[in-house]
Short mmCIF file of C-alpha atoms and ligand atoms in Angstrom, two decimals:
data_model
loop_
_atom_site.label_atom_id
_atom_site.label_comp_id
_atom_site.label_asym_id
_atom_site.label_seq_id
_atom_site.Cartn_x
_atom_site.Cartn_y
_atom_site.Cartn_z
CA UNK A 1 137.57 91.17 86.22
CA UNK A 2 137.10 93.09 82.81
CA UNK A 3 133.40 93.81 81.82
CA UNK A 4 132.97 95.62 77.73
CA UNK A 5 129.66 96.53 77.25
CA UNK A 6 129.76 97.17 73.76
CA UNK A 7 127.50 98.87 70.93
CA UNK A 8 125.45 100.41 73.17
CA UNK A 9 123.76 103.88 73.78
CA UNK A 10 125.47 105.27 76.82
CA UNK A 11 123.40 107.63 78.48
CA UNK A 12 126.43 109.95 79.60
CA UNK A 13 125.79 113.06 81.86
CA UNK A 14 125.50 115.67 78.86
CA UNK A 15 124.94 113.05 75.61
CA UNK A 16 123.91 109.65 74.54
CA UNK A 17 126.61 108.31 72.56
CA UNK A 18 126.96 104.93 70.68
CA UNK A 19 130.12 103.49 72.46
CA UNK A 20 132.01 100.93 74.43
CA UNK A 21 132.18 100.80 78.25
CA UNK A 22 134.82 98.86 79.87
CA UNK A 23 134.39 98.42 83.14
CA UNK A 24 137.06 97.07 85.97
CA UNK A 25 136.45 95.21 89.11
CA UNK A 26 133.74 97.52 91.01
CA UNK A 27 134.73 100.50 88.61
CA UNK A 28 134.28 102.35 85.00
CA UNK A 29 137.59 102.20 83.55
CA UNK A 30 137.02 103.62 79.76
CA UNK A 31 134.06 105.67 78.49
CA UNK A 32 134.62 105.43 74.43
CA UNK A 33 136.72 102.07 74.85
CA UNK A 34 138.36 100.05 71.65
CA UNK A 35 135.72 98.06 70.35
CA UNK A 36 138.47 94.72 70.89
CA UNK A 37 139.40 96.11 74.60
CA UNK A 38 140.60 93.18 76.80
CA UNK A 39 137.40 91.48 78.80
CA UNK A 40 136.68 88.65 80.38
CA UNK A 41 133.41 89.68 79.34
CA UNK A 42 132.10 91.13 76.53
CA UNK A 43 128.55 92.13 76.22
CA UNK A 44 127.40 92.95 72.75
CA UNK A 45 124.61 95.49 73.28
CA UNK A 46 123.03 96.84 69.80
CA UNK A 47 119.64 98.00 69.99
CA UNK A 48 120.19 98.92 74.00
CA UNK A 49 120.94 101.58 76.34
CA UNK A 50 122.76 101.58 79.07
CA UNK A 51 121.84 104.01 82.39
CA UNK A 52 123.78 104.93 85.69
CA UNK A 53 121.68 102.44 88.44
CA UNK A 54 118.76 103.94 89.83
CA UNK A 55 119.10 105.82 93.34
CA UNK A 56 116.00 105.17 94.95
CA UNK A 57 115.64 107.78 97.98
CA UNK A 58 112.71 106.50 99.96
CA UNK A 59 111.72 102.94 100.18
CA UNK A 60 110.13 100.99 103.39
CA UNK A 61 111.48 96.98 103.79
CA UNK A 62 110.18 96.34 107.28
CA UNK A 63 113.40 95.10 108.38
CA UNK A 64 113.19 94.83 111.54
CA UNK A 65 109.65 93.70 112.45
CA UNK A 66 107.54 93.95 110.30
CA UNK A 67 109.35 91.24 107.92
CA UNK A 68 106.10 89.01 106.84
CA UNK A 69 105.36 92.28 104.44
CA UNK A 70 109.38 92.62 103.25
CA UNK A 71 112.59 92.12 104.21
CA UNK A 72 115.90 93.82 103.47
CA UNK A 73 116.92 90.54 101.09
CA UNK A 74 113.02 90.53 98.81
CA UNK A 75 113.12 94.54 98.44
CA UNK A 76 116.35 94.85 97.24
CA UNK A 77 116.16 91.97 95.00
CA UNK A 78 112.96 93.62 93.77
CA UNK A 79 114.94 96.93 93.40
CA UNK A 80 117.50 95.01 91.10
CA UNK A 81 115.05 92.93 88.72
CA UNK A 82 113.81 96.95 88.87
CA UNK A 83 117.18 98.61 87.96
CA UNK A 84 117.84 100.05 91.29
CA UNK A 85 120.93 99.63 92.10
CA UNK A 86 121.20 102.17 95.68
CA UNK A 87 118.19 102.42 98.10
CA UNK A 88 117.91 104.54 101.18
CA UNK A 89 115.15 103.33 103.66
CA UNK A 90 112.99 104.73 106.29
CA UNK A 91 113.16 104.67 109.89
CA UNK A 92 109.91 103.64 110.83
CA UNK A 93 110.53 99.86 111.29
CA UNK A 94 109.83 97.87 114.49
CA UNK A 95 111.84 98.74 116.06
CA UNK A 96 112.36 102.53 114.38
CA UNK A 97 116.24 103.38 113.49
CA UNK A 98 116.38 106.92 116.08
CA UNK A 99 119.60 105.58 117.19
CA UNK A 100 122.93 105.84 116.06
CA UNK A 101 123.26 102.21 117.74
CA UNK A 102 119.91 100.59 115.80
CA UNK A 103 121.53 102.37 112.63
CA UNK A 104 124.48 100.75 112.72
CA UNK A 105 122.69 97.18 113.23
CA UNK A 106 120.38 98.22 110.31
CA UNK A 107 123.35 98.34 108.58
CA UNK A 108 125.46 95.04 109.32
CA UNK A 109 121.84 93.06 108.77
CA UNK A 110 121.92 95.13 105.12
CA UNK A 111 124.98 93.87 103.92
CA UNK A 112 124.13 90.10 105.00
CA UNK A 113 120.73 90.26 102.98
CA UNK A 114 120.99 93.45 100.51
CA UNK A 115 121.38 91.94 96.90
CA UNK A 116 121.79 95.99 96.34
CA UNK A 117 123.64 99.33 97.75
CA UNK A 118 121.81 100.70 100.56
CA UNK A 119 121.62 103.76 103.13
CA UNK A 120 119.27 104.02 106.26
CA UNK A 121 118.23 107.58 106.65
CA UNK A 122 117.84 108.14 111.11
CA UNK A 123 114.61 108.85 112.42
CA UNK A 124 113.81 112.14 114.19
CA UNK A 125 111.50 112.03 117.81
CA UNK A 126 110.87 114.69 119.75
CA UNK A 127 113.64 113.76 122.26
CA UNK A 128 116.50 112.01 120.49
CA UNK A 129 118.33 114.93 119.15
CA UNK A 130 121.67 113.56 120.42
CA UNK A 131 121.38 110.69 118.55
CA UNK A 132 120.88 112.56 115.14
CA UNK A 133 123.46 115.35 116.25
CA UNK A 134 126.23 112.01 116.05
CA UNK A 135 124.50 110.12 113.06
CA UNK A 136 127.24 109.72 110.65
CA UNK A 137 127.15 106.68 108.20
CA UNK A 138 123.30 108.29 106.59
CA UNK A 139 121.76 109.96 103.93
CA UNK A 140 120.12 112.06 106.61
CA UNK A 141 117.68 113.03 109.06
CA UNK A 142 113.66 111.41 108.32
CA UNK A 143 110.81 113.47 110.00
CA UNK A 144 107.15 112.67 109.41
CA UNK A 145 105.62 116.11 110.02
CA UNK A 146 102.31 114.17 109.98
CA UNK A 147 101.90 110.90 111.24
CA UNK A 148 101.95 107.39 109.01
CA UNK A 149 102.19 103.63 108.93
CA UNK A 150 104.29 103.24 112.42
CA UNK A 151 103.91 105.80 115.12
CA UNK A 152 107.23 108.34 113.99
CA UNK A 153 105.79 112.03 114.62
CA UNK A 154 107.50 115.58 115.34
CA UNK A 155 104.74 117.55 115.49
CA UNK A 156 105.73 119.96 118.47
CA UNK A 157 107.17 123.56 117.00
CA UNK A 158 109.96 123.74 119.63
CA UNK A 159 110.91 120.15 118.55
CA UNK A 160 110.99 120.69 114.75
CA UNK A 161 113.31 124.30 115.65
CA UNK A 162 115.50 122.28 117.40
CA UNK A 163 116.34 120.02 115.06
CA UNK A 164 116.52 122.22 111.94
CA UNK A 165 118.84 124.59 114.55
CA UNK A 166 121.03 122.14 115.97
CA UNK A 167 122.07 119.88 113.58
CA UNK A 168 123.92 119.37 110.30
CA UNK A 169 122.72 116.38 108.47
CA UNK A 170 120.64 116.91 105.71
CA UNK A 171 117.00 116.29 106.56
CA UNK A 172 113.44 115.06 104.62
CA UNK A 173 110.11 114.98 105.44
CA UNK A 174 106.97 113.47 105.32
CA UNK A 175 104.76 116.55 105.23
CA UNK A 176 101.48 116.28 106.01
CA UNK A 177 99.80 118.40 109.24
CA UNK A 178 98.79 116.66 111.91
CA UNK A 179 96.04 118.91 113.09
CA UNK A 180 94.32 119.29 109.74
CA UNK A 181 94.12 115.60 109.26
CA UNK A 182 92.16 115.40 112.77
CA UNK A 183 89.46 118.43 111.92
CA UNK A 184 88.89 117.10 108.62
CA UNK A 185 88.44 113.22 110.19
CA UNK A 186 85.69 115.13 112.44
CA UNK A 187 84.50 117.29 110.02
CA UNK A 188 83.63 114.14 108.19
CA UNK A 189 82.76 111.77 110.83
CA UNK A 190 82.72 107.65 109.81
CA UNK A 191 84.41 107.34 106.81
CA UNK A 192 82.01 105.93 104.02
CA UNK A 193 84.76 104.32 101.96
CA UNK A 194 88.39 104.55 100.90
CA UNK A 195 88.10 108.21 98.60
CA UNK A 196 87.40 109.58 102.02
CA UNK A 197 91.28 109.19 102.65
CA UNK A 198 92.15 112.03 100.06
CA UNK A 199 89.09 114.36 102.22
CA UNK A 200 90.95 113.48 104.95
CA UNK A 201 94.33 113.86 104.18
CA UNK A 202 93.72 116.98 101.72
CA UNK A 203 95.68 119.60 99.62
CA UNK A 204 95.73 122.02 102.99
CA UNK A 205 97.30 119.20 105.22
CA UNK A 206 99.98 118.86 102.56
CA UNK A 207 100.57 122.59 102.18
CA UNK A 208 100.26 123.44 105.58
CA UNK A 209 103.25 121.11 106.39
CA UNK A 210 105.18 121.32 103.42
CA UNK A 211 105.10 125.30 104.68
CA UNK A 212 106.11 124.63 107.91
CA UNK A 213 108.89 122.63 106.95
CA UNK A 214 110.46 124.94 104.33
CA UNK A 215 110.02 127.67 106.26
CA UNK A 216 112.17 126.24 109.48
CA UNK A 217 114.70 125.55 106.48
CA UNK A 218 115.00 129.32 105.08
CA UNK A 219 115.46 130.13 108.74
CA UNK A 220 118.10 128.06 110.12
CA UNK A 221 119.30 127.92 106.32
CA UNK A 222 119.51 123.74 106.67
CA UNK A 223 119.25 122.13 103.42
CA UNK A 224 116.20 120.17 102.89
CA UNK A 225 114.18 117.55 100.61
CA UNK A 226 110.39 117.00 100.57
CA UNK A 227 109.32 113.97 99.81
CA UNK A 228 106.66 112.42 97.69
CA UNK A 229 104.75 115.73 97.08
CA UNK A 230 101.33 115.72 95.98
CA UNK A 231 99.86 118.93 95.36
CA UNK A 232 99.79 122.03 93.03
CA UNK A 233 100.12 123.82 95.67
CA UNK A 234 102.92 123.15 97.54
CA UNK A 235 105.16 123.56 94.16
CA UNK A 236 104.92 127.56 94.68
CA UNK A 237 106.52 126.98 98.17
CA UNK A 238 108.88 124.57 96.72
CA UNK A 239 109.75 126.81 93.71
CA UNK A 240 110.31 130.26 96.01
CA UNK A 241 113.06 128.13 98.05
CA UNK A 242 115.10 126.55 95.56
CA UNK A 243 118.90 126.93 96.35
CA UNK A 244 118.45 125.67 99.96
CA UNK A 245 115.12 122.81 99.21
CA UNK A 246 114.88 120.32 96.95
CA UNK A 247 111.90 118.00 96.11
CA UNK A 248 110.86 114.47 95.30
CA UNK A 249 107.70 112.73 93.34
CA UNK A 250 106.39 109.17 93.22
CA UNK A 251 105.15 107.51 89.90
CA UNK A 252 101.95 107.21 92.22
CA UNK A 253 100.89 110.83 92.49
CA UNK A 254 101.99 111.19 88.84
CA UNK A 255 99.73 108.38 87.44
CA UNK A 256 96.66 108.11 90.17
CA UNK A 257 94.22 110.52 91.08
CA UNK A 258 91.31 110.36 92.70
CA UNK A 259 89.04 108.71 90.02
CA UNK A 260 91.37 106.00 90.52
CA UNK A 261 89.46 104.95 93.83
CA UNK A 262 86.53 103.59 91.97
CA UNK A 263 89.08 100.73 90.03
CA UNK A 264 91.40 100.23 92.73
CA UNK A 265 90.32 100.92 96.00
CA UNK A 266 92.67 100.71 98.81
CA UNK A 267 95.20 99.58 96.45
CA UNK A 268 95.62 103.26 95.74
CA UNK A 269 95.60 104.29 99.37
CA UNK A 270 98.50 105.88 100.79
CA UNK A 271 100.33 108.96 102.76
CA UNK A 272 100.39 111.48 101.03
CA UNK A 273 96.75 110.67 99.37
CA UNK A 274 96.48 110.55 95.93
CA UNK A 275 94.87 113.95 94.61
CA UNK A 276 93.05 115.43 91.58
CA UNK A 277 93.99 115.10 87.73
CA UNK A 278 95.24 118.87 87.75
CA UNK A 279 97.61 117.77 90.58
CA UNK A 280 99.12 115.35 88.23
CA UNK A 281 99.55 117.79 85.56
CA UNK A 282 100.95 120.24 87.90
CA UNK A 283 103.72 117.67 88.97
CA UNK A 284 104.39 116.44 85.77
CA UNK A 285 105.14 120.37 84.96
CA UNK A 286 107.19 120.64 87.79
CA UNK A 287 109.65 117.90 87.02
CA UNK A 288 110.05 119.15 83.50
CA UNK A 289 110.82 122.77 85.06
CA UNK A 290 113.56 121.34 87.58
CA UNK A 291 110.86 122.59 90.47
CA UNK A 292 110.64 118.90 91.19
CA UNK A 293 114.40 117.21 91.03
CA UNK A 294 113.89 113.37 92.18
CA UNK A 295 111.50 110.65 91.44
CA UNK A 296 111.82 107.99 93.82
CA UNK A 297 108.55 105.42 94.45
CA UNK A 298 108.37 105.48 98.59
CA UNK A 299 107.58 101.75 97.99
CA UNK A 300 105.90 100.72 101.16
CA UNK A 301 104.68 96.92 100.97
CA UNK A 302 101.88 95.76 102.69
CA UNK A 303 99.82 92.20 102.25
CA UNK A 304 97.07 91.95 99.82
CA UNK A 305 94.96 90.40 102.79
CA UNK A 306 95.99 93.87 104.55
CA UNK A 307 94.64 96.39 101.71
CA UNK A 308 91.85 94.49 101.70
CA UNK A 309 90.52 95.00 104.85
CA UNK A 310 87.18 97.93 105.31
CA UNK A 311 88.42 102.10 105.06
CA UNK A 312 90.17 102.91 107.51
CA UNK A 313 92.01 99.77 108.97
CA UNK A 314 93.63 99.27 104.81
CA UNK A 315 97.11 100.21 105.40
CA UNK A 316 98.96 102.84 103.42
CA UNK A 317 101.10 102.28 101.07
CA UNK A 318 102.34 100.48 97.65
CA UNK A 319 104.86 98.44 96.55
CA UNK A 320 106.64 99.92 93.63
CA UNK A 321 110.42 99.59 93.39
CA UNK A 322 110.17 96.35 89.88
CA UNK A 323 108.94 98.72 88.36
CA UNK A 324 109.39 102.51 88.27
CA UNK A 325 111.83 103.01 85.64
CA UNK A 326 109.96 101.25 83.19
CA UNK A 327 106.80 103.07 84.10
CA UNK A 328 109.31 106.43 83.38
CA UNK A 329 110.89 104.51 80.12
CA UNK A 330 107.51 103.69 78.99
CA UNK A 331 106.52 107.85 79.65
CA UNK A 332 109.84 108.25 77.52
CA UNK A 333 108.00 105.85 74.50
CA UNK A 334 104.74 107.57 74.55
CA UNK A 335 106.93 111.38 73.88
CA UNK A 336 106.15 112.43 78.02
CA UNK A 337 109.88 113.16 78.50
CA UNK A 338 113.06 111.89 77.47
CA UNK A 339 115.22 109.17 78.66
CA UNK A 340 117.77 112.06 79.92
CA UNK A 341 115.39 113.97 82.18
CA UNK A 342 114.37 110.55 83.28
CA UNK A 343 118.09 109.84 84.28
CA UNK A 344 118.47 112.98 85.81
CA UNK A 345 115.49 112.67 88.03
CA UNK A 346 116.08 109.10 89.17
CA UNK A 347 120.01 108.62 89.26
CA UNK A 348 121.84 111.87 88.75
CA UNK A 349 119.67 113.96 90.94
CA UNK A 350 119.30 111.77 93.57
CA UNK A 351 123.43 111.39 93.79
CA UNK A 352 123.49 114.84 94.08
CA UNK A 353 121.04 115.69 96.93
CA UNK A 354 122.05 113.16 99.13
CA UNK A 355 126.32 113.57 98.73
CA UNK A 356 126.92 110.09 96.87
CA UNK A 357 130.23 111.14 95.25
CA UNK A 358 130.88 108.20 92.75
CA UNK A 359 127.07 107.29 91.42
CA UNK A 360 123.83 108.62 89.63
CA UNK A 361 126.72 109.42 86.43
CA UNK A 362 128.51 107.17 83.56
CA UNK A 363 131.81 108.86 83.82
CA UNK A 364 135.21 107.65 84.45
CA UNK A 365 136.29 106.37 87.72
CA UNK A 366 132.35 106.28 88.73
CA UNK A 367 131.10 102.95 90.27
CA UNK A 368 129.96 100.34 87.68
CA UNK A 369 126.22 100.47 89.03
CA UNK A 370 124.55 100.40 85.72
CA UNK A 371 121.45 99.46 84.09
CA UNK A 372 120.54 98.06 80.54
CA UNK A 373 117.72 99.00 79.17
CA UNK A 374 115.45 97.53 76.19
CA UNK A 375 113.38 100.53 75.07
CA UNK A 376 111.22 98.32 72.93
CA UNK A 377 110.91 95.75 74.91
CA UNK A 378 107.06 95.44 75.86
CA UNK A 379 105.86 93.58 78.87
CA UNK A 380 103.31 93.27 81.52
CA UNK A 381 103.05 93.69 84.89
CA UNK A 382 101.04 90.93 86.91
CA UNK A 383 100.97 90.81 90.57
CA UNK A 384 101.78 87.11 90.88
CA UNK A 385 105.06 88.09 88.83
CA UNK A 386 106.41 90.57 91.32
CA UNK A 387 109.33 89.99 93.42
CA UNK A 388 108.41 91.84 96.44
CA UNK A 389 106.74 89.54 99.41
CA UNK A 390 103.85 91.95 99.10
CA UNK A 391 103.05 90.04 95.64
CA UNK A 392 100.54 92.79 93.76
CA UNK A 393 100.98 95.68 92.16
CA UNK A 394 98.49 98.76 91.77
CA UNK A 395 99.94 98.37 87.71
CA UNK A 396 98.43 94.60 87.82
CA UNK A 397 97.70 94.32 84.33
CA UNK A 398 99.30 97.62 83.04
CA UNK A 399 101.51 96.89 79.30
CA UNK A 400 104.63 99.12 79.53
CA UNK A 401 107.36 99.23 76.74
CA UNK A 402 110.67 100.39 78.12
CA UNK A 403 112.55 97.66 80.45
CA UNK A 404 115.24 96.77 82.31
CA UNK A 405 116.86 93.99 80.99
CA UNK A 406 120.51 93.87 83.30
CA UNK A 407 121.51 95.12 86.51
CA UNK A 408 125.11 95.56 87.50
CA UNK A 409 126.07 96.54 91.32
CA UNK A 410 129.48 97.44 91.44
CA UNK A 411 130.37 95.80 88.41
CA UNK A 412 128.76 92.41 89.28
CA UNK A 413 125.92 91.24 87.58
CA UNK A 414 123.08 91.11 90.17
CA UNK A 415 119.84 90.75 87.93
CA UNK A 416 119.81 89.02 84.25
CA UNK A 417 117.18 87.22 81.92
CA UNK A 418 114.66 87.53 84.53
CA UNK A 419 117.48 86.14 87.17
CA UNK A 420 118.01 87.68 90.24
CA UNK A 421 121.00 86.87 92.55
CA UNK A 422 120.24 85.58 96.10
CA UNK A 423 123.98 86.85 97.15
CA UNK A 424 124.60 90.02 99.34
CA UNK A 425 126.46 91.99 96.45
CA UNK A 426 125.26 95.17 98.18
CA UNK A 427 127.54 97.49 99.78
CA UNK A 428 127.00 100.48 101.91
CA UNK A 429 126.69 104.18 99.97
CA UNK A 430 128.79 106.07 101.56
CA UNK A 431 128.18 110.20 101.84
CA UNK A 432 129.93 113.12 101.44
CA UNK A 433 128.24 115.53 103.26
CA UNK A 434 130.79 118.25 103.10
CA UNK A 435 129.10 118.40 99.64
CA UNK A 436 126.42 120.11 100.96
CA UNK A 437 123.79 118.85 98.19
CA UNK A 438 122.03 119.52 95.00
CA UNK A 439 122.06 123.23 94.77
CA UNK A 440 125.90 123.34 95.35
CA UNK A 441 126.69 120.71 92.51
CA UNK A 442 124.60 121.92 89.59
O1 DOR B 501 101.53 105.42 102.34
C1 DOR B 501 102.57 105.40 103.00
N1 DOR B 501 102.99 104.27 103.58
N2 DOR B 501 103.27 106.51 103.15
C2 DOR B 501 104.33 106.59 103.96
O2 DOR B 501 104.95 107.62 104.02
C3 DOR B 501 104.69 105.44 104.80
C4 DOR B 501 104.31 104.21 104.13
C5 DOR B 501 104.48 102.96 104.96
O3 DOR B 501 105.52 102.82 105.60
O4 DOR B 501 103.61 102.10 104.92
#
């Protein structure tokens, strides 16, 4: 099967180039095809561009257990109405994926249900360091430093040495310091109402962790990723270890702060908290300077009926994967950044920290996960519109220009004029980790 994409900006690693794309079976044949190539399908694109698929690096789909909030089949159908063509979930399901064995069942239920690529990162405990010593088939290693929704925590020094000493896969972590989050919940006795969760969960829990973390990773010189970062102040300890730690944002902590309580509530809770305006600035900087690398959305789905409930039973968490590129097209629209850096944080970079050898770039021989985008096209985002079982979206209401209009996995069409295929088109990524990440491939 013979795909041309034709007319259409191709967002290629160093350009963006008005050309043909002719893809093959699961594969990019021809950057800069004839415009009359052979197809069985030609796609006349004027007017659009076309993007490597989205890597998304950190989402939660409940599957197993927890499946009335999402399920391996709604999430990645949301990812591909949302231009996300790879995903790479979290361990803490029901039950949690710290064995190689629940890893590998993760896996054969993925490619019955996932309309998208996926990964499974493993989960680290204090005792299963076996299990993530023989982990192979993974982005990586997952450690909340800092407990969150489920009950995954390494908080123990000796635990977190081990694991940084004595294995090889690359690892992430959900940074936030256990013992800080408990003196502040004293300090501050009953919580009065949801903006209590950013006094609780504060800059210094994030730092403190974050610290911890990176410094166990200059040590035992094991590459590592922080995810969803939230402060201004953890960027200095990010920025003094580049080379061996690399970093992700979420839209969330770029476009909420803590004024947002007052509209949203505990629609705006979640792990890490949101912070202050001058946080968002700061991260914002820190993408454009390449201190921050990836922006993935840690989209973590819980019911409406759930948020809704009094500070502090509201779970954490958002759902977020329909729509984070256009909230990053529609950043490109208003001047924030441009549609490269935006490619580079959310497909290229991605790729590249986590060893996926044939995505994240339009380039010959590269896997046909692409995106087309409308850059003009305007639309809104209304929670009774969203794909993912949670059904609302913190953006209810929210106008973006900048969309995703098609979705190609592998070279098959999995998302189209508001279509979205029911069939398992996903496949397993598969890693490279003899690549040894980010810093080595730039
Ligand atoms: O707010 C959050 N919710 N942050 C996390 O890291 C986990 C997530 C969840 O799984 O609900």
């Amino acid at each position: 099967m013979r795909t041309l994409i034709r007319y259409a900006s191709v967002v290629l690693p160093q350009s963006i180039e008005k050309t043909h794309l002719l893809i093959e079976d699961s594969k990019i044949l021809e950057i800069d095809a004839a415009e009359h190539s052979d197809a069985d399908e030609i796609v006349d694109c004027k007017g659009l561009h076309v993007i490597p698929g989205v890597i998304d690096d950190q989402v939660h789909f409940r599957d197993p257990g927890l499946t009335h909030k999402e399920d391996l089949h709604t999430g990645s159908r949301a990812c591909a109405k949302g231009g996300i063509t790879t995903f790479f979930e979290m361990p803490n399901t029901n039950p949690t994926t710290t064995s190689c064995q629940r890893l590998e069942e993760k896996l054969a239920l993925a490619s019955e249900k996932c309309v998208v690529n996926y990964g499974f990162f493993i989960g680290a405990t204090e005792d299963n360091l076996e299990e993530l010593q023989q982990a192979k088939r993974t982005p990586g290693i997952k450690i909340f430093i800092g407990s969150s929704t489920g009950n995954l925590l390494v908080d123990e020094q000796a635990a977190l040495e081990k694991i940084f000493a004595e294995t090889s896969l690359p690892i992430c972590a959900h940074c936030e310091d256990e013992t800080t989050i408990r003196e502040n919940r004293e300090k501050l006795g009953e919580p009065s109402s949801v903006a209590d969760h950013s006094k609780i969960r504060d800059h210094h829990a994030a730092w403190v962790a974050t610290k911890r973390a990176i410094d166990l990773s200059k040590k035992y010189e094991h590459r590592f990723h922080v995810l969803h970062v939230s402060t201004r102040q953890e960027l200095d300890l990010i920025k003094a270890a580049q080379g061996i730690v690399t970093a992700e944002v979420c839209p969330h902590h770029l476009f909420f702060n803590i004024q947002d309580y007052e509209r949203l509530g505990s629609l705006v809770q979640m792990n890490p908290s949101i912070k202050d305006p001058a946080d968002n600035t700061a991260l914002w900087e820190a993408l454009k300077s390449n201190t921050i690398q990836v922006v993935a959305t840690d989209h973590a789905p819980h019911l409406l009926e759930e948020k809704e409930k009094n500070y502090p039973q509201s779970p954490s968490g958002l759902p977020a994967v329909e729509n984070s590129l256009a909230l990053m097209l529609n950043q490109v629209n208003l001047g924030k950044c441009t549609l490269q850096e935006v490619v580079h944080w959310m497909c290229e970079a991605p790729a590249r920290v986590w060893d996926l050898t044939n995505k994240g770039r339009i380039e010959k021989g590269a896997d046909a996960d692409l995106v087309l985008i409308d850059m003009a096209k305007s639309d809104t985002i209304f929670n009774e519109n969203q794909v993912t079982k949670a059904k609302w979206s913190p953006w209810h209401g929210t106008t973006l220009t900048g969309w995703p209009v098609r979705t190609w996995v592998r070279g098959k069409t999995v998302f189209q004029n508001g279509i979205i295929t029911t069939k398992p088109l996903g496949e397993e990524a598969i890693f490279d980790h003899s690549l040894k990440g980010y810093w080595d491939s730039v």
